[in-house]
């Protein structure tokens, strides 16, 4: 059986050599192959330290380690939904990409029954470690292990410490102060027990997860254990939440969703006279003005926040057909990105064309979904 080390790294690529050293010292199976998940910005220091400066080969030579397959092709850069590598993982959007990427990579590797994965959580941001550990809990098998590596405090974040050398070697200490002998460092490999949920997931459900994002996978599992769906609409947080998954909307999107939801099963019928009726604009802006007063939104209806608040509708225009469709598409896209298909369909905005008319409605109205608005 092939042994694979799968690790995440960030600004400190030293965790990889520390982990390899610790695995060797612990007597655990040494990896035949190494894969690293990281970002575009972190790849540079990883490549420089391990390959250009030769710290990986130095470790292998000094401790006479078995050969390991690891080169640039084994460094997986976290990608966005269009396949572009992300530079860092600071934004909320980047965190989503990171969660999805890690989930899919772990799923893919665990599909091979002839390999054992040693997953190291030591590198990268805290959220990266969380998603990595969660993915291992979802998909990990009996032969797979999870670990963290620790070094003595005085050697932590020391730029030139990559592993404990056999002979004394003095390098600049933490924060550029003093010197430390790296041969005196202690590296500890801590194995982390984790709940393996893979065997409790129905096989068809498990196989379908390859095509889902992290949040969709979570939603899929939660929905499979839920007899009744509840949609929680949080106005102050601007979110829709169902099966434990939150979907962030803008004020305009949330106001539109609630406005349409209030129309019930009949929804809104857009016909040739739709734009002539200012009541649609008035009712929508009434909902929106309870959340926000962005002048641009009011301007699209020929009004201002001040005029509308005073009940002055003399210049108010009817709601344009072009206003509905883009909002419907944007909201539905966010819902479908966050939830598995079957769950998403229960709360998304529906449309049905009949002749010159198109009816729009929120599907949570006719479905068996409990809706709570706070």
Coordinates of C-alpha atoms in Angstrom, one line a residue:
X1 CA 0.0 0.0 0.0
X2 CA 1.3 3.4 -1.0
X3 CA 1.8 5.9 1.9
X4 CA 1.0 9.5 1.1
X5 CA 1.8 12.6 3.1
X6 CA -0.8 15.3 2.4
X7 CA 0.0 18.6 4.0
X8 CA -1.1 22.2 4.0
X9 CA 1.4 25.0 4.1
X10 CA 1.4 28.8 4.5
X11 CA 4.1 31.3 5.2
X12 CA 6.3 28.7 7.1
X13 CA 7.2 25.8 4.7
X14 CA 9.5 24.4 7.4
X15 CA 6.5 22.4 8.7
X16 CA 7.0 20.0 5.8
X17 CA 10.6 19.0 6.7
X18 CA 9.7 19.0 10.4
X19 CA 6.8 16.6 9.7
X20 CA 8.9 14.3 7.5
X21 CA 11.6 14.3 10.2
X22 CA 9.0 13.6 12.9
X23 CA 7.4 10.7 11.0
X24 CA 10.9 9.2 10.5
X25 CA 11.7 9.5 14.2
X26 CA 8.3 8.1 15.3
X27 CA 8.8 4.9 13.3
X28 CA 5.6 5.4 11.5
X29 CA 5.4 4.5 7.7
X30 CA 7.5 7.0 5.8
X31 CA 5.7 8.5 2.8
X32 CA 6.3 7.3 -0.7
X33 CA 4.8 10.4 -2.1
X34 CA 4.1 14.0 -0.8
X35 CA 1.4 16.4 -1.9
X36 CA 1.1 19.9 -0.6
X37 CA -2.0 22.2 -0.7
X38 CA -1.1 25.9 -0.6
X39 CA -1.6 29.4 -2.2
X40 CA 0.2 31.2 -4.9
X41 CA 2.0 33.5 -2.6
X42 CA 3.1 30.7 -0.3
X43 CA 4.4 28.6 -3.1
X44 CA 7.5 30.8 -3.7
X45 CA 8.9 30.3 -0.2
X46 CA 8.0 26.6 -0.3
X47 CA 9.9 26.1 -3.6
X48 CA 12.9 28.2 -2.5
X49 CA 13.3 26.6 0.8
X50 CA 12.8 23.0 -0.1
X51 CA 14.3 22.8 -3.6
X52 CA 16.4 25.9 -4.4
X53 CA 18.1 26.0 -1.0
X54 CA 18.1 22.2 -0.8
X55 CA 16.6 21.7 2.7
X56 CA 14.5 18.7 1.7
X57 CA 17.4 16.9 0.1
X58 CA 19.7 17.8 3.0
X59 CA 17.2 16.2 5.4
X60 CA 17.0 13.0 3.2
X61 CA 20.8 12.8 3.0
X62 CA 21.5 13.5 6.6
X63 CA 19.1 10.9 8.0
X64 CA 19.4 8.4 5.1
X65 CA 15.6 8.6 4.5
X66 CA 13.9 6.5 1.9
X67 CA 13.3 8.1 -1.5
X68 CA 10.2 10.2 -1.7
X69 CA 8.3 11.4 -4.8
X70 CA 7.8 15.2 -4.4
X71 CA 8.4 17.9 -7.0
X72 CA 6.6 21.0 -8.2
X73 CA 3.8 19.0 -9.8
X74 CA 2.9 17.8 -6.3
X75 CA 2.2 21.3 -5.1
X76 CA -1.5 22.0 -5.5
X77 CA -2.4 25.6 -5.6
X78 CA -5.9 26.5 -4.2
X79 CA -8.1 27.6 -7.1
X80 CA -11.2 29.7 -7.5
X81 CA -14.3 28.4 -9.2
X82 CA -12.8 29.3 -12.6
X83 CA -9.6 27.4 -12.0
X84 CA -7.4 30.5 -11.2
X85 CA -4.9 30.1 -8.3
X86 CA -5.7 32.4 -5.4
X87 CA -2.9 34.6 -4.1
X88 CA -3.8 34.3 -0.5
X89 CA -6.7 33.3 1.6
X90 CA -7.6 36.5 3.5
X91 CA -11.1 37.2 2.0
X92 CA -14.3 35.5 2.7
X93 CA -14.5 34.5 -0.9
X94 CA -11.0 33.0 -0.8
X95 CA -12.0 31.0 2.3
X96 CA -14.8 29.5 0.3
X97 CA -12.5 28.5 -2.5
X98 CA -10.1 27.0 0.0
X99 CA -12.8 24.9 1.7
X100 CA -14.0 23.6 -1.7
X101 CA -10.5 22.9 -3.0
X102 CA -9.4 21.0 0.1
X103 CA -12.6 19.0 0.2
X104 CA -12.3 17.8 -3.4
X105 CA -8.6 16.9 -3.1
X106 CA -9.2 14.9 0.0
X107 CA -12.2 13.2 -1.6
X108 CA -10.2 12.4 -4.7
X109 CA -7.2 10.9 -2.8
X110 CA -9.4 8.8 -0.5
X111 CA -11.1 7.1 -3.5
X112 CA -7.9 5.1 -4.0
X113 CA -8.1 2.1 -1.7
X114 CA -4.5 1.2 -2.3
X115 CA -3.1 4.2 -0.5
X116 CA -2.9 5.4 3.1
X117 CA -3.0 9.1 3.8
X118 CA -1.1 10.8 6.6
X119 CA -2.7 14.2 6.7
X120 CA -0.7 17.0 8.4
X121 CA -2.6 20.0 9.8
X122 CA 0.6 21.8 10.9
X123 CA 0.8 24.5 8.1
X124 CA -1.3 27.3 6.8
X125 CA -4.1 29.4 8.3
X126 CA -6.3 28.1 11.1
X127 CA -9.3 27.9 8.8
X128 CA -7.2 25.8 6.4
X129 CA -6.5 23.3 9.2
X130 CA -10.2 23.3 10.1
X131 CA -11.4 22.5 6.6
X132 CA -8.6 20.0 6.1
X133 CA -9.5 18.2 9.4
X134 CA -13.2 18.3 8.6
X135 CA -12.6 16.8 5.1
X136 CA -10.6 14.0 6.6
X137 CA -13.4 13.4 9.1
X138 CA -15.9 13.2 6.2
X139 CA -13.8 11.0 3.9
X140 CA -11.0 9.5 5.9
X141 CA -10.7 5.7 6.1
X142 CA -9.3 3.3 8.7
X143 CA -5.8 3.4 7.2
X144 CA -5.6 7.2 7.2
X145 CA -4.1 9.3 10.0
X146 CA -4.3 12.9 11.1
X147 CA -1.4 14.7 12.9
X148 CA 0.1 18.0 14.0
X149 CA 3.8 18.7 14.5
X150 CA 5.2 20.8 17.3
X151 CA 8.7 22.3 17.9
X152 CA 10.2 23.8 21.1
X153 CA 9.0 27.4 21.5
X154 CA 12.5 28.9 21.0
X155 CA 12.7 27.2 17.5
X156 CA 9.2 28.2 16.4
X157 CA 9.2 30.7 13.5
X158 CA 13.0 30.6 13.3
X159 CA 13.6 31.2 9.7
X160 CA 16.6 28.9 9.3
X161 CA 15.3 26.0 11.3
X162 CA 14.1 23.2 9.0
X163 CA 14.8 20.1 11.1
X164 CA 17.1 19.1 14.0
X165 CA 20.6 18.4 12.5
X166 CA 22.8 15.7 13.8
X167 CA 25.7 18.0 14.4
X168 CA 25.6 21.5 16.1
X169 CA 24.4 24.2 13.8
X170 CA 23.9 27.7 15.0
X171 CA 21.3 30.0 13.3
X172 CA 19.7 33.3 14.1
X173 CA 17.0 32.9 16.7
X174 CA 13.3 34.0 16.9
X175 CA 12.6 37.5 15.8
X176 CA 16.2 37.9 14.7
X177 CA 17.5 37.9 18.3
X178 CA 20.5 35.8 19.5
X179 CA 21.4 32.4 18.1
X180 CA 20.1 28.9 18.7
X181 CA 21.6 25.4 18.0
X182 CA 19.1 23.6 15.8
X183 CA 20.6 20.2 16.7
X184 CA 19.1 20.7 20.2
X185 CA 15.5 21.2 18.9
X186 CA 12.8 18.7 19.8
X187 CA 10.1 18.0 17.1
X188 CA 7.0 16.2 18.3
X189 CA 4.5 14.5 16.1
X190 CA 1.0 14.4 17.7
X191 CA -1.5 12.1 16.2
X192 CA -5.0 13.5 16.3
X193 CA -7.9 11.1 16.8
X194 CA -10.8 11.9 14.5
X195 CA -14.3 10.6 13.8
X196 CA -14.5 8.8 10.5
X197 CA -17.9 9.5 9.1
X198 CA -17.3 7.9 5.7
X199 CA -18.9 4.5 6.6
X200 CA -22.0 6.1 8.0
X201 CA -22.7 8.0 4.7
X202 CA -24.8 6.2 2.1
X203 CA -22.6 5.2 -0.8
X204 CA -24.6 7.0 -3.5
X205 CA -24.6 10.1 -1.3
X206 CA -20.8 9.8 -0.8
X207 CA -20.1 9.4 -4.5
X208 CA -22.1 12.4 -5.4
X209 CA -20.0 14.7 -3.1
X210 CA -17.2 14.9 -5.7
X211 CA -19.2 17.5 -7.6
X212 CA -20.2 19.5 -4.5
X213 CA -18.6 22.4 -2.7
X214 CA -17.7 22.2 1.0
X215 CA -20.9 24.0 2.0
X216 CA -23.0 21.8 -0.4
X217 CA -21.4 18.6 1.1
X218 CA -22.3 19.9 4.6
X219 CA -25.8 20.8 3.5
X220 CA -26.2 17.4 1.8
X221 CA -25.3 15.5 4.9
X222 CA -27.4 17.7 7.2
X223 CA -30.4 17.5 4.8
X224 CA -30.1 13.7 4.7
X225 CA -30.7 13.6 8.5
X226 CA -33.4 16.2 8.6
X227 CA -37.1 15.3 8.3
X228 CA -38.2 18.9 7.8
X229 CA -36.4 21.8 6.3
X230 CA -36.4 25.2 8.1
X231 CA -35.4 28.3 6.3
X232 CA -34.1 31.0 8.6
X233 CA -34.0 34.5 7.2
X234 CA -31.9 36.9 9.3
X235 CA -32.5 40.4 8.2
X236 CA -29.8 42.1 10.3
X237 CA -27.1 39.6 9.1
X238 CA -28.5 39.6 5.5
X239 CA -28.5 35.8 5.3
X240 CA -30.6 32.8 4.4
X241 CA -29.8 29.7 6.5
X242 CA -31.0 26.2 5.8
X243 CA -29.5 22.8 6.9
X244 CA -26.8 24.6 8.8
X245 CA -25.5 26.5 5.7
X246 CA -25.6 30.3 5.6
X247 CA -26.0 32.2 2.3
X248 CA -25.0 35.9 2.4
X249 CA -27.1 38.3 0.3
X250 CA -27.0 42.0 -0.3
X251 CA -29.7 44.3 1.1
X252 CA -31.3 44.6 -2.3
X253 CA -31.2 40.8 -2.9
X254 CA -32.7 40.0 0.5
X255 CA -35.4 42.7 0.1
X256 CA -36.3 41.3 -3.3
X257 CA -36.4 37.7 -1.9
X258 CA -38.6 38.8 1.0
X259 CA -40.8 41.0 -1.2
X260 CA -41.4 38.1 -3.6
X261 CA -41.9 35.6 -0.7
X262 CA -44.6 37.8 0.7
X263 CA -46.5 37.4 -2.6
X264 CA -47.1 33.8 -1.7
X265 CA -47.8 30.9 -4.1
X266 CA -49.2 33.3 -6.8
X267 CA -46.0 35.3 -6.8
X268 CA -45.7 38.2 -9.3
X269 CA -47.0 38.0 -12.8
X270 CA -45.0 40.0 -15.3
X271 CA -47.1 40.9 -18.3
X272 CA -47.3 43.8 -20.8
X273 CA -48.9 46.1 -18.1
X274 CA -46.5 45.2 -15.3
X275 CA -44.2 48.2 -15.7
X276 CA -47.2 50.6 -15.6
X277 CA -48.2 49.6 -12.1
X278 CA -46.2 51.6 -9.5
X279 CA -47.5 49.5 -6.6
X280 CA -44.8 46.9 -7.3
X281 CA -42.2 49.5 -6.9
X282 CA -43.8 50.9 -3.8
X283 CA -44.1 47.5 -2.0
X284 CA -40.6 46.5 -2.9
X285 CA -39.1 49.8 -1.7
X286 CA -41.1 49.6 1.5
X287 CA -39.3 46.3 2.3
X288 CA -35.9 47.6 1.1
X289 CA -36.1 50.9 3.1
X290 CA -36.5 48.8 6.3
X291 CA -33.0 47.5 5.7
X292 CA -31.1 50.2 3.8
X293 CA -31.3 53.5 2.0
X294 CA -28.8 53.3 -0.8
X295 CA -29.7 56.2 -3.1
X296 CA -28.8 54.2 -6.2
X297 CA -31.5 51.6 -5.5
X298 CA -34.2 54.4 -5.1
X299 CA -32.8 56.2 -8.2
X300 CA -33.4 53.1 -10.3
X301 CA -37.1 53.6 -9.5
X302 CA -37.0 57.3 -10.2
X303 CA -37.1 58.3 -6.5
X304 CA -34.9 59.2 -3.5
X305 CA -34.8 57.8 0.0
X306 CA -36.2 61.1 1.3
X307 CA -39.1 61.4 -1.2
X308 CA -40.1 57.8 -0.5
X309 CA -39.9 58.2 3.3
X310 CA -42.2 61.2 3.0
X311 CA -44.7 59.3 0.8
X312 CA -43.9 61.4 -2.3
X313 CA -44.3 59.0 -5.2
X314 CA -44.9 61.6 -8.0
X315 CA -41.7 60.7 -9.9
X316 CA -41.8 57.0 -9.0
X317 CA -41.4 54.6 -12.0
X318 CA -42.9 51.1 -12.2
X319 CA -40.7 48.1 -11.6
X320 CA -38.8 47.3 -14.8
X321 CA -38.8 43.7 -16.2
X322 CA -35.0 44.0 -16.4
X323 CA -34.9 44.5 -12.7
X324 CA -36.4 41.1 -11.8
X325 CA -34.5 38.6 -14.0
X326 CA -30.9 39.6 -13.0
X327 CA -31.8 39.6 -9.3
X328 CA -33.5 36.2 -9.6
X329 CA -30.4 34.8 -11.3
X330 CA -27.9 36.2 -8.8
X331 CA -29.9 35.0 -5.8
X332 CA -30.4 31.6 -7.3
X333 CA -26.7 31.3 -8.2
X334 CA -25.7 32.0 -4.6
X335 CA -28.3 29.4 -3.3
X336 CA -27.1 26.8 -5.7
X337 CA -23.4 27.4 -4.9
X338 CA -24.1 26.9 -1.2
X339 CA -26.6 24.0 -1.2
X340 CA -27.0 20.6 -2.8
X341 CA -29.4 20.6 -5.8
X342 CA -32.4 19.1 -4.1
X343 CA -32.2 21.4 -1.1
X344 CA -31.5 24.5 -3.2
X345 CA -34.6 23.8 -5.3
X346 CA -36.8 24.1 -2.3
X347 CA -36.0 27.7 -1.5
X348 CA -34.9 29.2 -4.9
X349 CA -36.8 31.7 -6.9
X350 CA -38.9 30.0 -9.7
X351 CA -40.2 31.4 -12.9
X352 CA -42.7 30.0 -15.4
X353 CA -43.4 31.5 -18.8
X354 CA -46.8 31.2 -20.3
X355 CA -47.4 33.2 -23.5
X356 CA -46.5 36.8 -23.0
X357 CA -46.6 36.4 -19.2
X358 CA -43.9 35.2 -16.8
X359 CA -44.7 34.3 -13.2
X360 CA -42.0 34.6 -10.5
X361 CA -42.4 33.0 -7.0
X362 CA -40.3 31.8 -4.1
X363 CA -40.5 28.0 -4.0
X364 CA -40.4 27.9 -0.2
X365 CA -44.0 29.1 -0.3
X366 CA -45.7 26.0 -1.8
X367 CA -43.1 23.6 -0.5
X368 CA -43.0 22.0 3.0
X369 CA -40.4 24.4 4.3
X370 CA -40.8 26.1 7.6
X371 CA -39.8 29.8 7.2
X372 CA -38.6 31.9 10.1
X373 CA -37.8 35.6 9.7
X374 CA -35.9 37.4 12.4

